[in-house]
Structure formats: C-alpha cells, structure tokens
Amino acid sequence: MTNAHAAQDPRDPQGGAASDAADMSPAEIQAVVDRILAKDAGATAHAARTAADRLEAADPESIPAGRSHVVGRAQALAAQGSEHSLFDGAQEDLQERRALRRVAGLSTELEDVTEVEYRQLRLERVVLAGLWSEGTLADAENSLLELAALAETAGSEVLDGLVQRRQKPDAGTYLGSGKAMELKDIVSATGADTVVVDGELSPSQRRGLEDIVKVKVIDRTALILDIFAQHAKSREGKAQVELAQMEYLLPRLRGWGESMSRQAGGRVGAAGGGIGSRGPGETKMELDRRKIRTRMAKLRREIAAMKPARETKRANRKRNAVPSVAIAGYTNAGKSSLLNRLTHAGVLVENALFATLDPTVRKTETADGLGYTLADTVGFVRSLPTQLVEAFRSTLEEVADADLILHVVDASHPDPEGQIAAVRQVFAEVDARKVPEIIVLNKADAADPFVIERLRQKEPRNVVVSARTGAGLDELLQAISDAIPRPGVQLELLIPYDRGDLLSKLHQSDAEILALEHQESGTHATVKVREGLAAELEPFVLHG
C-alpha cells in the first residue's frame, strides 16, 4: 500500500493520523493525550463535586429550590448481590444486548486529527429536571430516581438532577424562567448534551426549553419509547413500538429549513423575501405528516393481521380448558426471574427497566398434576404512555383473559404502594380489574421486614417470595394451585379395557382422579373432569 493510499484511511495505524503523529514531538503527543483524558476527568470531578454539594445541602426544605439527590447509579434499580440464578439459563440474549452497549468516559469531540484512533461511542450525558407539584418530597425524589433509572437503561450517564416546587408546569418552558436559566448553567457546567424532563412536554414547551438550555430536550414519554425501541425483538413487538413512536411524533414535527415553503401574502419586506416567497404553504411538513399517517395505517393493519394467531393459541387453551396465569407488575419487579424459577423458561433477566417486552408463555402443572400456563407480560410504569397502552393492547389481552394474575411487587422499592397503584391503573385500562389477583412480594431477601409486614396488612391475598434465593416459592405454587379453576364435574366411570385412550385422557392435566380400581369388567374410576371431557365420557358413566 502506498503512502498516499494509506493516508486516505485514518484507521490505518501506518498511515493518516499516524503519519501526522510522526511529525509531532513526544511532548506534543503527550499534550493531545492529556487533553483527551482531561475532558473526562473534569466531568467526573464535577460530578463528584455536585454530589458532595447535594449531600451537604440535604435539608428537605432546600430541595424545592435546588437540585435532587441523583448520586451514582440510579437507586430505582434494586441492588442485588447476584443478578442471575441457576434457573435463568445461559442468558445468551443478554450477552448479545450488552455487547452493543456504549462506553462511559470517552470523548466524541475531535480537536485534532491524531484523536481519530481514540474515537469510540460513549454514553449520552444527561441532566434530569422535574416538578414537585403534588405529594410529598419523598414522592418527588422517587419519581426523579425512577427517571434516572430509565435514562441509564436507555444508555446514558446521569450527571445531575433538578427539582422545582411549582403548582403546575409553565406554559412556555415547563419549568419557570429562572429555573430554566439555572438548568442552563448546570448543563454548561457538567458538559451535558441532553436534558430529560420528568413529564410529558407539549411541542411548544420542548422548543421553548431547548431555546434556553441550547441542548437536546426530551420528555419521559420519548425516553420510555426509546427503551422499548431498543428492547423489542419480535416482529409484533417492533411493529407495536414503531406505531407508538409514530403516534408520539405526529404532533411534534417541526423545522423551518429552506425545504419549507411558507405562505406570505403581498410584499412582506426584505426579511420575507417578497416576490418568489409566496408558495403553497408548509408542503414539506404536510408531506411528512401524510407519510407518517400512511405508515401508521400500515402498521395497524400488520398488527391486526398478527392478532388472529395469538387469538387462535388462546382459543385452543380455552377449548382445552387449560387455566392461564399471567405474571404482571411494575417494571424490574422480577417477573422474568420468577417465570424462570417456576418453569425454567430461560428468558432474559436484567437489572434494568423494561428489559423484556415480548410475552413468553410456558406450560407447567401443580403438585397434583393439574396443568396450567404461565405468561410473562410487559412491565408497567408510573404514567405509562397512552400510546404504548394502545399499541400493546393485543399483548396486554393476555392479562385480561387470564384466570389468575400474579401481581409481582418489588418489596425493596422505596414506594411499593405507588407501584401497586400504577399497575392497577393499567389493569383498569385493559379491563382486567375483575380477574382474581395474588400480590407476590418479591425480593424479600433485600426488603425491609417492616415494609413487607405493612404490605401484608394492606393486601390480604399475598405471598412473600424471593426469585433469587427461591424462598417462598412452595407457598406461591400452593396459592396458584388453590386459585386456578379446577375440573368441576364429578363422575363415576367404568371404562372397558379396550378404551385405554380414555384412561390416558384422565391421566392428563385436565382431570383429577379421585379413585381408581381395576375390576374384571374394566377400570372403575371416580374422577373430576371439565365439561368438554364429561360429554365424551357420558356413555361410560355408572348411574344409580
């Protein structure tokens, strides 16, 4: 390879940047390296200083006018000694996901051609902002900590947080003008490139806040949609997430570039351009809106076409009278870990919010041989975007059509009652409030015993378990066995020996054998069966 050719490829260690580096003195090369490391060291030192400042100013009365206690890893992600157990399998999907993760503490800003070799993709650096308009200070803190957990799950590094005591959001900038300027100063000092707001911003509020802080601003809804887009794997899940993103994006299209043709009547002066400026209107934006609406209509048709397959599987279970149990609850409460413990399903388990989106159904049976299905569903969260509820309605039907709901609650969370209320609100939206429910207080090994006792007093139908250690699982299995529908038709049968197929059906999971005796004329059995099988066994029923 010639030197001229090598210079065209900056990644070639023998050419490009390396040839320029050869012309530099050792002191100059060291200065470049020091400059790269100084950026990240400065950001880390500033984060440490702001953390110390927050700890010194931890007086609750000072929080409404100051910053929040977002220090280190988000506390909303429960700290566990071990993320996985032997029941979680090889977790190959998780290894694949983490292989694509970004790296903290690396620069993406090129100040010199010699820095090309050091360029790597890094975590976004974000600052959080929220309002305390109702509830207690602890509620406001928990909400911002959950936002920090969402931001970390999406692939960012949380540098700082800010909470404002305010009755209602400002119509122009969400935060007040003074607090928005304070946020701008925090963004400048930390070197953040994104602001995440703990609420849903209107298009005008987002534009107004971006004009002040001069960096990208996203809201809680956009953050959750981004996490869903990263974690969706199945064809149906990807279509549902894309539909939700389109519904969110449609009213938020913006931009005034040269491609936009703005209407202008008459001579509007030098600023307006005069002749030649009069056009058909904002054609580019209208075209984008039409394309989005067309894409949304196509996605709705695709999702509707996928629905019969799920309904057929569900209809088969109903026809065979197989009881269904849905595992539902707040995100990161341990639903997938619990499914792996009960069925060895080996589904992905990660200490992150919305780690698994696609539902997983596995068949298992009670200790006395009665079969039922366990379905792991998508996790819920406080203020779950309505676009997601609508897009995932076909998936959430697994909860509404279940015979029993295992409502998994993270007992180690700072606000488990708030989690329960948020999940039950989603239950109401998908018409699942009438389904029998068992509260499963998970992560008992990390929870405060007083909190567990408080929850048990409030929720009489409960089971305390730890999916990580296996504690309480026997009690949970017994509770499931007692709660699922059982065969209700009792029959006394005499089955000829040439009808072994009927005896085989009785030994399957949709019947309970109470007594069995082999006689000269056949097998005498006292059984409990479901109505469908009872009709088939009618010719062999002993009467009188």
XYZ file of C-alpha atoms in Angstrom, residues 82-91 337 340-347 349 467-470:
24
model
C -26.241 -11.535 42.089
C -28.262 -10.668 39.025
C -28.898 -14.248 37.897
C -29.560 -17.643 39.417
C -29.017 -21.127 38.040
C -32.640 -21.139 36.895
C -32.069 -18.271 34.424
C -30.128 -20.372 31.914
C -27.243 -19.214 29.721
C -28.703 -15.711 29.136
C -36.854 -14.162 37.169
C -37.567 -18.809 35.127
C -37.807 -20.136 38.688
C -41.214 -21.705 38.127
C -40.767 -23.081 34.591
C -37.022 -22.971 33.719
C -38.016 -20.824 30.713
C -34.581 -19.180 30.483
C -35.967 -15.813 29.363
C -33.220 -11.300 33.001
C -36.985 -15.260 42.983
C -33.224 -15.004 43.501
C -32.957 -17.316 46.527
C -36.106 -19.398 45.970
